[in-house]
Amino acid sequence: MAQSFLDDQLLVPAHRHRLEHAQILTQDDLKRVGKLGSMFGNDNRPEAFITKDYNSQSSPAFSLLTQLVICPMLNIGFHNVTLALGSDFPVEGINPLLGFYAAVTRLDTEGNSPHGPGGWFPEQRLTRIEALRGMTLGPAFASFQEDTLGSLTVGKRADIVILDRDIMQVPAGEILKAKVKATIVDGQLAYGKV
């Protein structure tokens, strides 16, 4: 009753609870978050969460982690949870290609992981479209801006980056080589040439 009154008085449109930095979870945790209708905000780069304690496959910490969902990616989709990916800037670098690459490869920028070249917990890799949604539609929804941001749709703001290659198609190793040719903010050219 009190919360309803406050919502009406403060004009809060809806609650969209979000867990930030929830990087080590059990499957039961994911199911509960999905049931509650919450979402995850995550920095998804392996270098952001692989520490010396987890690097060695012989360490007790590594053994424990194999039983959990590490920086949950793909598993989130099975539990009706929205994923809002980000860079964790200024703690980590701001380049969104780092997060995209890590989400689809589960590798650090050198192409390494404790599990080898296939990626850290490779079954948790996102497809490129899942990663793109997690970096566009997910954050727009998380910030109550899905009507104006998050997709290239008539009537929405045109915030666009044009790259020199199609990161949805190139081999994964070329994603981090992509260069920005132009940036458009709210429909206006802010950098480069189109």
PDB file of C-alpha atoms in Angstrom:
ATOM      1  CA  MET A   1       0.000   0.000   0.000  1.00  0.00           C
ATOM      2  CA  ALA A   2       2.731   2.465   0.970  1.00  0.00           C
ATOM      3  CA  GLN A   3       4.821   1.498  -2.076  1.00  0.00           C
ATOM      4  CA  SER A   4       1.832   1.969  -4.373  1.00  0.00           C
ATOM      5  CA  PHE A   5       1.234   5.421  -2.893  1.00  0.00           C
ATOM      6  CA  LEU A   6       4.911   6.351  -3.352  1.00  0.00           C
ATOM      7  CA  ASP A   7       4.912   5.078  -6.934  1.00  0.00           C
ATOM      8  CA  ASP A   8       1.844   7.190  -7.738  1.00  0.00           C
ATOM      9  CA  GLN A   9       3.310  10.268  -6.055  1.00  0.00           C
ATOM     10  CA  LEU A  10       6.763   9.928  -7.608  1.00  0.00           C
ATOM     11  CA  LEU A  11       5.440   8.780 -10.982  1.00  0.00           C
ATOM     12  CA  VAL A  12       7.693   5.729 -11.005  1.00  0.00           C
ATOM     13  CA  PRO A  13       6.699   3.938 -14.245  1.00  0.00           C
ATOM     14  CA  ALA A  14       7.681   0.429 -13.174  1.00  0.00           C
ATOM     15  CA  HIS A  15      10.336  -1.385 -11.268  1.00  0.00           C
ATOM     16  CA  ARG A  16      13.089  -2.999 -13.292  1.00  0.00           C
ATOM     17  CA  HIS A  17      15.375  -4.535 -10.753  1.00  0.00           C
ATOM     18  CA  ARG A  18      18.879  -5.219 -11.942  1.00  0.00           C
ATOM     19  CA  LEU A  19      21.792  -7.139 -10.493  1.00  0.00           C
ATOM     20  CA  GLU A  20      25.168  -5.579 -11.263  1.00  0.00           C
ATOM     21  CA  HIS A  21      28.441  -7.482 -11.112  1.00  0.00           C
ATOM     22  CA  ALA A  22      26.662 -10.763 -10.415  1.00  0.00           C
ATOM     23  CA  GLN A  23      29.338 -12.848 -12.066  1.00  0.00           C
ATOM     24  CA  ILE A  24      29.409 -16.125 -10.144  1.00  0.00           C
ATOM     25  CA  LEU A  25      26.010 -17.753  -9.668  1.00  0.00           C
ATOM     26  CA  THR A  26      24.324 -21.113  -9.411  1.00  0.00           C
ATOM     27  CA  GLN A  27      21.637 -22.321 -11.824  1.00  0.00           C
ATOM     28  CA  ASP A  28      19.119 -21.892  -8.991  1.00  0.00           C
ATOM     29  CA  ASP A  29      20.154 -18.225  -8.695  1.00  0.00           C
ATOM     30  CA  LEU A  30      19.468 -17.716 -12.402  1.00  0.00           C
ATOM     31  CA  LYS A  31      16.062 -19.389 -12.182  1.00  0.00           C
ATOM     32  CA  ARG A  32      15.106 -17.196  -9.219  1.00  0.00           C
ATOM     33  CA  VAL A  33      16.208 -13.996 -10.978  1.00  0.00           C
ATOM     34  CA  GLY A  34      14.154 -14.999 -14.035  1.00  0.00           C
ATOM     35  CA  LYS A  35      11.114 -15.756 -11.891  1.00  0.00           C
ATOM     36  CA  LEU A  36      11.426 -12.347 -10.225  1.00  0.00           C
ATOM     37  CA  GLY A  37      11.650 -10.619 -13.621  1.00  0.00           C
ATOM     38  CA  SER A  38      15.015  -9.068 -12.834  1.00  0.00           C
ATOM     39  CA  MET A  39      17.873  -8.386 -15.229  1.00  0.00           C
ATOM     40  CA  PHE A  40      21.649  -8.514 -15.196  1.00  0.00           C
ATOM     41  CA  GLY A  41      24.055  -5.714 -15.888  1.00  0.00           C
ATOM     42  CA  ASN A  42      27.474  -7.172 -16.518  1.00  0.00           C
ATOM     43  CA  ASP A  43      30.989  -6.451 -17.621  1.00  0.00           C
ATOM     44  CA  ASN A  44      31.472  -9.582 -19.661  1.00  0.00           C
ATOM     45  CA  ARG A  45      35.177  -9.567 -20.452  1.00  0.00           C
ATOM     46  CA  PRO A  46      37.222 -12.490 -19.132  1.00  0.00           C
ATOM     47  CA  GLU A  47      40.111 -10.228 -18.156  1.00  0.00           C
ATOM     48  CA  ALA A  48      37.676  -8.407 -15.883  1.00  0.00           C
ATOM     49  CA  PHE A  49      37.072 -11.492 -13.774  1.00  0.00           C
ATOM     50  CA  ILE A  50      39.883 -13.991 -14.378  1.00  0.00           C
ATOM     51  CA  THR A  51      42.299 -13.601 -11.495  1.00  0.00           C
ATOM     52  CA  LYS A  52      45.334 -15.599 -10.479  1.00  0.00           C
ATOM     53  CA  ASP A  53      43.101 -17.509  -8.031  1.00  0.00           C
ATOM     54  CA  TYR A  54      40.979 -18.806 -10.888  1.00  0.00           C
ATOM     55  CA  ASN A  55      43.636 -19.241 -13.583  1.00  0.00           C
ATOM     56  CA  SER A  56      45.042 -22.555 -12.432  1.00  0.00           C
ATOM     57  CA  GLN A  57      42.904 -25.593 -13.194  1.00  0.00           C
ATOM     58  CA  SER A  58      44.442 -27.271 -10.139  1.00  0.00           C
ATOM     59  CA  SER A  59      43.364 -24.555  -7.709  1.00  0.00           C
ATOM     60  CA  PRO A  60      40.436 -25.200  -5.350  1.00  0.00           C
ATOM     61  CA  ALA A  61      38.810 -21.979  -6.567  1.00  0.00           C
ATOM     62  CA  PHE A  62      38.876 -23.182 -10.185  1.00  0.00           C
ATOM     63  CA  SER A  63      37.356 -26.518  -9.188  1.00  0.00           C
ATOM     64  CA  LEU A  64      34.525 -24.736  -7.407  1.00  0.00           C
ATOM     65  CA  LEU A  65      33.905 -22.416 -10.363  1.00  0.00           C
ATOM     66  CA  THR A  66      33.352 -25.295 -12.757  1.00  0.00           C
ATOM     67  CA  GLN A  67      30.169 -26.083 -10.816  1.00  0.00           C
ATOM     68  CA  LEU A  68      28.806 -22.572 -11.105  1.00  0.00           C
ATOM     69  CA  VAL A  69      27.762 -20.213 -13.871  1.00  0.00           C
ATOM     70  CA  ILE A  70      30.641 -17.827 -14.399  1.00  0.00           C
ATOM     71  CA  CYS A  71      29.711 -14.334 -15.513  1.00  0.00           C
ATOM     72  CA  PRO A  72      26.443 -15.758 -16.805  1.00  0.00           C
ATOM     73  CA  MET A  73      25.849 -15.193 -20.461  1.00  0.00           C
ATOM     74  CA  LEU A  74      24.005 -17.733 -22.546  1.00  0.00           C
ATOM     75  CA  ASN A  75      22.473 -19.364 -19.484  1.00  0.00           C
ATOM     76  CA  ILE A  76      20.582 -16.164 -18.718  1.00  0.00           C
ATOM     77  CA  GLY A  77      18.480 -16.493 -21.855  1.00  0.00           C
ATOM     78  CA  PHE A  78      17.079 -19.793 -20.664  1.00  0.00           C
ATOM     79  CA  HIS A  79      15.636 -18.148 -17.572  1.00  0.00           C
ATOM     80  CA  ASN A  80      13.797 -15.169 -19.109  1.00  0.00           C
ATOM     81  CA  VAL A  81      16.361 -12.663 -17.839  1.00  0.00           C
ATOM     82  CA  THR A  82      17.301  -9.509 -19.730  1.00  0.00           C
ATOM     83  CA  LEU A  83      21.019  -8.959 -20.170  1.00  0.00           C
ATOM     84  CA  ALA A  84      22.318  -5.383 -20.199  1.00  0.00           C
ATOM     85  CA  LEU A  85      26.003  -5.542 -21.058  1.00  0.00           C
ATOM     86  CA  GLY A  86      28.450  -2.740 -20.467  1.00  0.00           C
ATOM     87  CA  SER A  87      32.116  -1.926 -20.143  1.00  0.00           C
ATOM     88  CA  ASP A  88      32.290  -1.038 -16.426  1.00  0.00           C
ATOM     89  CA  PHE A  89      34.078   2.158 -17.483  1.00  0.00           C
ATOM     90  CA  PRO A  90      36.129   3.799 -15.944  1.00  0.00           C
ATOM     91  CA  VAL A  91      37.305   0.688 -14.109  1.00  0.00           C
ATOM     92  CA  GLU A  92      37.774  -1.107 -17.444  1.00  0.00           C
ATOM     93  CA  GLY A  93      38.309   0.246 -20.939  1.00  0.00           C
ATOM     94  CA  ILE A  94      35.399   1.961 -22.651  1.00  0.00           C
ATOM     95  CA  ASN A  95      35.779   0.262 -26.060  1.00  0.00           C
ATOM     96  CA  PRO A  96      32.560  -1.736 -26.604  1.00  0.00           C
ATOM     97  CA  LEU A  97      34.328  -4.069 -29.047  1.00  0.00           C
ATOM     98  CA  LEU A  98      36.212  -5.568 -26.087  1.00  0.00           C
ATOM     99  CA  GLY A  99      32.939  -6.623 -24.466  1.00  0.00           C
ATOM    100  CA  PHE A 100      31.437  -7.853 -27.732  1.00  0.00           C
ATOM    101  CA  TYR A 101      34.519  -9.960 -28.493  1.00  0.00           C
ATOM    102  CA  ALA A 102      34.628 -11.432 -24.987  1.00  0.00           C
ATOM    103  CA  ALA A 103      30.911 -12.238 -25.037  1.00  0.00           C
ATOM    104  CA  VAL A 104      31.170 -14.242 -28.255  1.00  0.00           C
ATOM    105  CA  THR A 105      34.574 -15.856 -27.615  1.00  0.00           C
ATOM    106  CA  ARG A 106      35.034 -16.002 -23.805  1.00  0.00           C
ATOM    107  CA  LEU A 107      38.680 -15.075 -24.461  1.00  0.00           C
ATOM    108  CA  ASP A 108      40.862 -12.212 -23.295  1.00  0.00           C
ATOM    109  CA  THR A 109      42.306  -9.753 -25.815  1.00  0.00           C
ATOM    110  CA  GLU A 110      45.299 -12.024 -26.379  1.00  0.00           C
ATOM    111  CA  GLY A 111      43.038 -14.965 -27.288  1.00  0.00           C
ATOM    112  CA  ASN A 112      43.674 -16.809 -24.017  1.00  0.00           C
ATOM    113  CA  SER A 113      41.577 -18.338 -21.269  1.00  0.00           C
ATOM    114  CA  PRO A 114      42.152 -20.822 -18.432  1.00  0.00           C
ATOM    115  CA  HIS A 115      40.283 -23.390 -20.561  1.00  0.00           C
ATOM    116  CA  GLY A 116      42.455 -22.748 -23.604  1.00  0.00           C
ATOM    117  CA  PRO A 117      41.708 -21.230 -27.009  1.00  0.00           C
ATOM    118  CA  GLY A 118      38.083 -22.427 -27.001  1.00  0.00           C
ATOM    119  CA  GLY A 119      37.232 -19.856 -24.314  1.00  0.00           C
ATOM    120  CA  TRP A 120      36.573 -19.831 -20.581  1.00  0.00           C
ATOM    121  CA  PHE A 121      33.461 -21.942 -19.967  1.00  0.00           C
ATOM    122  CA  PRO A 122      32.829 -21.878 -23.735  1.00  0.00           C
ATOM    123  CA  GLU A 123      29.273 -23.180 -23.366  1.00  0.00           C
ATOM    124  CA  GLN A 124      28.439 -19.752 -21.940  1.00  0.00           C
ATOM    125  CA  ARG A 125      29.411 -17.851 -25.095  1.00  0.00           C
ATOM    126  CA  LEU A 126      26.764 -15.638 -26.616  1.00  0.00           C
ATOM    127  CA  THR A 127      25.922 -15.628 -30.295  1.00  0.00           C
ATOM    128  CA  ARG A 128      26.768 -12.374 -32.001  1.00  0.00           C
ATOM    129  CA  ILE A 129      23.123 -11.363 -32.142  1.00  0.00           C
ATOM    130  CA  GLU A 130      22.710 -12.110 -28.404  1.00  0.00           C
ATOM    131  CA  ALA A 131      25.778  -9.992 -27.649  1.00  0.00           C
ATOM    132  CA  LEU A 132      24.499  -7.164 -29.839  1.00  0.00           C
ATOM    133  CA  ARG A 133      21.092  -7.251 -28.122  1.00  0.00           C
ATOM    134  CA  GLY A 134      22.839  -7.274 -24.749  1.00  0.00           C
ATOM    135  CA  MET A 135      24.706  -4.117 -25.720  1.00  0.00           C
ATOM    136  CA  THR A 136      21.787  -2.257 -27.330  1.00  0.00           C
ATOM    137  CA  LEU A 137      18.220  -3.336 -26.540  1.00  0.00           C
ATOM    138  CA  GLY A 138      19.086  -4.687 -23.078  1.00  0.00           C
ATOM    139  CA  PRO A 139      20.577  -1.452 -21.713  1.00  0.00           C
ATOM    140  CA  ALA A 140      17.813   0.617 -23.336  1.00  0.00           C
ATOM    141  CA  PHE A 141      15.200  -1.523 -21.573  1.00  0.00           C
ATOM    142  CA  ALA A 142      17.134  -1.388 -18.297  1.00  0.00           C
ATOM    143  CA  SER A 143      17.073   2.411 -18.379  1.00  0.00           C
ATOM    144  CA  PHE A 144      13.399   2.735 -19.439  1.00  0.00           C
ATOM    145  CA  GLN A 145      14.492   4.074 -22.845  1.00  0.00           C
ATOM    146  CA  GLU A 146      13.450   1.221 -25.141  1.00  0.00           C
ATOM    147  CA  ASP A 147      11.004   3.559 -26.918  1.00  0.00           C
ATOM    148  CA  THR A 148      13.800   5.924 -27.969  1.00  0.00           C
ATOM    149  CA  LEU A 149      17.038   3.876 -27.925  1.00  0.00           C
ATOM    150  CA  GLY A 150      18.380   0.394 -28.479  1.00  0.00           C
ATOM    151  CA  SER A 151      17.486  -0.355 -32.095  1.00  0.00           C
ATOM    152  CA  LEU A 152      17.473   1.223 -35.529  1.00  0.00           C
ATOM    153  CA  THR A 153      13.764   1.915 -35.710  1.00  0.00           C
ATOM    154  CA  VAL A 154      11.805   4.798 -37.238  1.00  0.00           C
ATOM    155  CA  GLY A 155      11.056   7.303 -34.491  1.00  0.00           C
ATOM    156  CA  LYS A 156      14.006   6.353 -32.289  1.00  0.00           C
ATOM    157  CA  ARG A 157      17.208   8.329 -31.884  1.00  0.00           C
ATOM    158  CA  ALA A 158      19.782   7.380 -34.463  1.00  0.00           C
ATOM    159  CA  ASP A 159      22.883   6.635 -32.379  1.00  0.00           C
ATOM    160  CA  ILE A 160      25.067   4.646 -34.769  1.00  0.00           C
ATOM    161  CA  VAL A 161      28.683   3.599 -35.128  1.00  0.00           C
ATOM    162  CA  ILE A 162      29.878   2.612 -38.590  1.00  0.00           C
ATOM    163  CA  LEU A 163      32.815   0.205 -38.564  1.00  0.00           C
ATOM    164  CA  ASP A 164      35.244  -0.731 -41.319  1.00  0.00           C
ATOM    165  CA  ARG A 165      34.077  -4.369 -41.183  1.00  0.00           C
ATOM    166  CA  ASP A 166      30.953  -6.331 -40.320  1.00  0.00           C
ATOM    167  CA  ILE A 167      31.608  -7.688 -36.822  1.00  0.00           C
ATOM    168  CA  MET A 168      28.547  -9.887 -37.168  1.00  0.00           C
ATOM    169  CA  GLN A 169      30.252 -11.822 -39.995  1.00  0.00           C
ATOM    170  CA  VAL A 170      34.063 -11.584 -39.798  1.00  0.00           C
ATOM    171  CA  PRO A 171      36.118 -14.302 -38.104  1.00  0.00           C
ATOM    172  CA  ALA A 172      36.162 -13.706 -34.335  1.00  0.00           C
ATOM    173  CA  GLY A 173      39.850 -12.847 -34.405  1.00  0.00           C
ATOM    174  CA  GLU A 174      39.088  -9.796 -36.572  1.00  0.00           C
ATOM    175  CA  ILE A 175      36.497  -8.245 -34.251  1.00  0.00           C
ATOM    176  CA  LEU A 176      39.086  -6.358 -32.207  1.00  0.00           C
ATOM    177  CA  LYS A 177      40.738  -5.056 -35.404  1.00  0.00           C
ATOM    178  CA  ALA A 178      37.602  -3.130 -36.383  1.00  0.00           C
ATOM    179  CA  LYS A 179      38.045   0.629 -36.699  1.00  0.00           C
ATOM    180  CA  VAL A 180      35.365   3.295 -36.388  1.00  0.00           C
ATOM    181  CA  LYS A 181      34.690   5.029 -39.703  1.00  0.00           C
ATOM    182  CA  ALA A 182      31.904   7.285 -38.434  1.00  0.00           C
ATOM    183  CA  THR A 183      29.779   8.006 -35.382  1.00  0.00           C
ATOM    184  CA  ILE A 184      26.259   9.403 -35.595  1.00  0.00           C
ATOM    185  CA  VAL A 185      24.619  10.747 -32.441  1.00  0.00           C
ATOM    186  CA  ASP A 186      20.895  11.520 -32.445  1.00  0.00           C
ATOM    187  CA  GLY A 187      20.919  11.496 -36.245  1.00  0.00           C
ATOM    188  CA  GLN A 188      23.830  13.940 -36.582  1.00  0.00           C
ATOM    189  CA  LEU A 189      27.305  13.036 -37.812  1.00  0.00           C
ATOM    190  CA  ALA A 190      29.661  13.487 -34.845  1.00  0.00           C
ATOM    191  CA  TYR A 191      32.812  11.834 -36.216  1.00  0.00           C
ATOM    192  CA  GLY A 192      34.252  10.642 -39.510  1.00  0.00           C
ATOM    193  CA  LYS A 193      32.591  10.355 -42.896  1.00  0.00           C
ATOM    194  CA  VAL A 194      29.583   8.395 -44.140  1.00  0.00           C
TER     195      VAL A 194
END
